[in-house]
């Protein structure tokens, strides 16, 4: 059974509470919360106050993905806002210190890699990680197409010995989902494929059946 992390970035900003409730009502495993600083990626999204506000209305497992240059400056704020797990990029500043800080706060510890970053770059950190988030598009925007070479990266992480959770994020659909799971992914992140679906419940049920 695969897990589904619905990315609220694709939810209706005018009705963010409803979007969040859809995530929990349909039985999604995580509410994926994308944070962008406009420098690490050419876009901006939400701040910690948005997560804190949403959390007052939606009891989900908040899976926060920090696409920012210096995560050390934001980890405390997102922990306080209510993130359950925090994922930082290996390409960001103070990567190892960030992992240690997240661990010390008692949250799930995640590392992400951009499409051009090799799987081997995370080998020295495997024992410090609960999860690896494989970016299957260039981070920054929802609604892109999955880059097929990233399927091999999932396989490679498993071949290199990573036994924790692997999430895959960007351009994930019901069509390519089984392939990603077969390669070794445990959790599929879906923005557009979930929120723009005619029947999000059917999407969640299908992913849980993979
Ligand atoms: C992209 C984000 C993704 C995004 C996925 O930078 O990290 O989480 O929301 O959206 P879709 O599923 O539409 O590609
Ligand atoms: Zn993400």
Coordinates of C-alpha atoms and ligand atoms in Angstrom, one line a residue:
X1 CA 0.0 0.0 0.0
X2 CA 1.5 3.3 -1.1
X3 CA 1.0 6.5 0.7
X4 CA -0.3 9.8 -0.7
X5 CA 1.0 13.3 0.3
X6 CA -1.4 15.9 -1.2
X7 CA 0.5 19.1 -2.1
X8 CA -1.7 22.1 -0.9
X9 CA 0.2 24.3 -3.4
X10 CA -2.4 23.1 -6.0
X11 CA -5.3 23.8 -3.6
X12 CA -7.6 26.8 -4.0
X13 CA -6.0 29.7 -2.2
X14 CA -9.4 31.3 -1.7
X15 CA -10.5 28.2 0.2
X16 CA -7.4 26.8 1.8
X17 CA -9.3 25.3 4.7
X18 CA -11.6 23.4 2.3
X19 CA -8.5 22.2 0.4
X20 CA -6.9 21.0 3.6
X21 CA -10.1 19.2 4.7
X22 CA -10.3 17.4 1.3
X23 CA -6.8 16.1 2.1
X24 CA -7.9 14.6 5.4
X25 CA -11.4 13.6 4.3
X26 CA -10.1 11.5 1.5
X27 CA -7.6 9.7 3.8
X28 CA -4.4 11.2 2.4
X29 CA -1.5 10.3 4.6
X30 CA 0.2 13.7 4.6
X31 CA -0.5 17.3 3.8
X32 CA 2.5 18.3 1.8
X33 CA 3.4 22.0 2.4
X34 CA 5.8 23.6 -0.1
X35 CA 7.9 26.5 1.1
X36 CA 9.8 28.6 -1.4
X37 CA 12.0 31.6 -0.8
X38 CA 12.1 33.2 -4.3
X39 CA 15.9 32.5 -4.4
X40 CA 16.5 28.8 -4.1
X41 CA 13.6 28.5 -6.5
X42 CA 12.1 31.3 -8.7
X43 CA 8.8 31.4 -6.8
X44 CA 7.2 32.2 -3.4
X45 CA 4.6 30.2 -1.6
X46 CA 3.6 30.1 2.0
X47 CA 5.1 31.3 5.3
X48 CA 4.8 29.6 8.8
X49 CA 1.8 31.7 9.7
X50 CA -0.2 30.0 6.9
X51 CA 0.7 26.6 8.2
X52 CA -0.2 27.6 11.8
X53 CA -3.5 29.0 10.6
X54 CA -4.4 25.9 8.5
X55 CA -3.5 23.7 11.5
X56 CA -6.2 25.3 13.6
X57 CA -8.8 23.9 11.1
X58 CA -7.2 20.8 9.6
X59 CA -5.7 17.9 11.7
X60 CA -3.3 16.4 9.2
X61 CA 0.3 15.2 9.3
X62 CA 2.1 18.3 8.0
X63 CA 4.9 17.2 5.6
X64 CA 6.9 20.4 5.0
X65 CA 9.3 20.7 2.1
X66 CA 11.7 23.7 2.5
X67 CA 12.9 24.9 -0.9
X68 CA 15.0 27.7 0.6
X69 CA 18.7 28.7 0.6
X70 CA 19.2 28.6 4.3
X71 CA 16.8 26.3 6.1
X72 CA 18.5 27.0 9.5
X73 CA 16.7 30.4 9.6
X74 CA 13.2 28.8 9.2
X75 CA 13.3 25.4 11.0
X76 CA 12.3 26.8 14.4
X77 CA 9.4 28.8 12.9
X78 CA 8.0 25.8 11.0
X79 CA 8.5 23.5 14.0
X80 CA 6.6 26.1 16.1
X81 CA 3.9 26.4 13.5
X82 CA 3.2 22.7 13.7
X83 CA 5.2 20.8 11.0
X84 CA 5.5 17.1 11.8
X85 CA 8.4 16.5 9.5
X86 CA 10.8 18.9 7.7
X87 CA 12.6 18.2 4.5
X88 CA 15.6 20.3 3.5
X89 CA 17.6 20.3 0.2
X90 CA 21.1 18.8 0.1
X91 CA 22.0 21.8 -2.2
X92 CA 21.0 24.3 0.5
X93 CA 23.4 26.0 3.0
X94 CA 24.1 24.3 6.4
X95 CA 22.6 21.0 5.2
X96 CA 24.1 18.8 7.9
X97 CA 23.4 21.3 10.7
X98 CA 19.8 21.5 9.5
X99 CA 19.3 17.7 9.7
X100 CA 20.7 17.8 13.3
X101 CA 18.4 20.7 14.3
X102 CA 15.3 19.0 12.9
X103 CA 16.2 15.8 14.7
X104 CA 16.8 17.7 18.0
X105 CA 13.3 19.2 17.7
X106 CA 11.9 15.7 17.5
X107 CA 10.5 16.0 14.0
X108 CA 10.8 13.7 11.0
X109 CA 14.0 14.4 9.2
X110 CA 14.0 14.6 5.4
X111 CA 16.5 15.4 2.6
X112 CA 15.6 16.3 -0.9
X113 CA 17.6 16.4 -4.1
X114 CA 17.0 18.4 -7.3
X115 CA 16.9 16.4 -10.5
X116 CA 20.6 17.2 -11.4
X117 CA 21.9 16.1 -8.0
X118 CA 23.1 12.5 -7.9
X119 CA 21.7 9.9 -5.5
X120 CA 25.2 9.3 -4.1
X121 CA 25.4 12.8 -2.6
X122 CA 23.1 11.6 0.2
X123 CA 25.0 8.4 1.1
X124 CA 27.0 10.0 3.9
X125 CA 23.7 11.1 5.5
X126 CA 21.6 7.9 5.1
X127 CA 21.6 7.1 8.9
X128 CA 20.5 10.6 9.8
X129 CA 17.4 10.5 7.6
X130 CA 13.8 9.3 8.0
X131 CA 12.9 10.1 4.4
X132 CA 14.3 11.2 1.1
X133 CA 12.2 13.3 -1.2
X134 CA 13.2 12.8 -4.8
X135 CA 12.3 15.9 -6.9
X136 CA 11.0 14.6 -10.2
X137 CA 10.7 18.1 -11.7
X138 CA 12.8 21.3 -11.2
X139 CA 11.4 22.6 -7.9
X140 CA 9.4 25.8 -7.9
X141 CA 6.1 25.2 -9.7
X142 CA 3.3 22.7 -9.7
X143 CA 1.8 21.3 -12.8
X144 CA 5.0 20.2 -14.6
X145 CA 5.8 16.9 -16.3
X146 CA 7.8 14.2 -14.5
X147 CA 11.4 13.9 -15.7
X148 CA 11.7 10.1 -16.5
X149 CA 15.4 9.8 -15.4
X150 CA 14.4 10.5 -11.8
X151 CA 12.8 7.0 -11.7
X152 CA 16.3 5.6 -11.9
X153 CA 17.3 7.8 -9.0
X154 CA 14.7 6.1 -6.8
X155 CA 16.1 2.7 -7.8
X156 CA 19.6 3.9 -7.2
X157 CA 18.9 5.1 -3.7
X158 CA 17.5 1.7 -2.9
X159 CA 20.5 0.0 -4.5
X160 CA 22.8 2.2 -2.4
X161 CA 21.1 0.9 0.7
X162 CA 18.6 3.5 1.8
X163 CA 15.9 1.8 3.7
X164 CA 13.9 4.8 5.0
X165 CA 10.9 6.3 3.3
X166 CA 11.2 7.6 -0.3
X167 CA 8.8 10.2 -1.5
X168 CA 8.7 11.4 -5.0
X169 CA 7.5 14.9 -5.9
X170 CA 6.6 16.6 -9.1
X171 CA 4.5 15.5 -12.1
X172 CA 3.2 12.4 -10.3
X173 CA 0.0 11.0 -11.9
X174 CA -2.1 7.9 -11.6
X175 CA -0.4 6.7 -14.8
X176 CA 3.2 7.0 -13.7
X177 CA 2.5 6.2 -10.0
X178 CA 2.8 2.4 -10.3
X179 CA 6.2 2.8 -12.0
X180 CA 7.5 5.0 -9.2
X181 CA 6.3 2.6 -6.5
X182 CA 7.9 -0.3 -8.4
X183 CA 11.2 1.6 -8.5
X184 CA 11.1 1.8 -4.7
X185 CA 9.0 4.9 -3.7
X186 CA 6.7 4.6 -0.6
X187 CA 4.9 7.9 -0.9
X188 CA 3.6 9.8 -3.9
X189 CA 3.3 13.6 -3.7
X190 CA 0.5 14.9 -5.8
X191 CA -0.6 18.5 -6.4
X192 CA -2.4 18.8 -9.7
X193 CA -3.3 15.1 -10.0
X194 CA -5.1 15.3 -6.7
X195 CA -6.6 18.8 -6.5
X196 CA -7.6 19.1 -10.2
X197 CA -9.1 15.6 -10.3
X198 CA -12.8 15.2 -10.9
X199 CA -12.8 12.7 -8.1
X200 CA -10.0 13.2 -5.6
X201 CA -11.3 10.3 -3.4
X202 CA -10.8 7.9 -6.3
X203 CA -7.2 9.3 -6.7
X204 CA -6.5 8.6 -3.0
X205 CA -8.0 5.2 -3.2
X206 CA -6.0 4.3 -6.3
X207 CA -2.7 5.4 -4.8
X208 CA -3.5 3.4 -1.6
X209 CA -4.0 0.4 -3.9
X210 CA -0.6 0.7 -5.6
Ligands
LIG1 C1 7.3 21.7 -6.7 C2 6.7 21.2 -5.4 C3 5.7 20.1 -5.6 C4 4.5 20.5 -6.3 C5 4.0 19.2 -7.0 O1 8.3 22.6 -6.5 O2 7.7 20.7 -4.6 O3 5.3 19.6 -4.3 O4 3.4 21.0 -5.6 O5 2.9 19.6 -7.9 P1 2.4 18.7 -9.1 O6 2.0 17.4 -8.5 O7 1.4 19.5 -9.7 O8 3.6 18.5 -10.0
LIG2 ZN1 7.2 19.6 -2.6

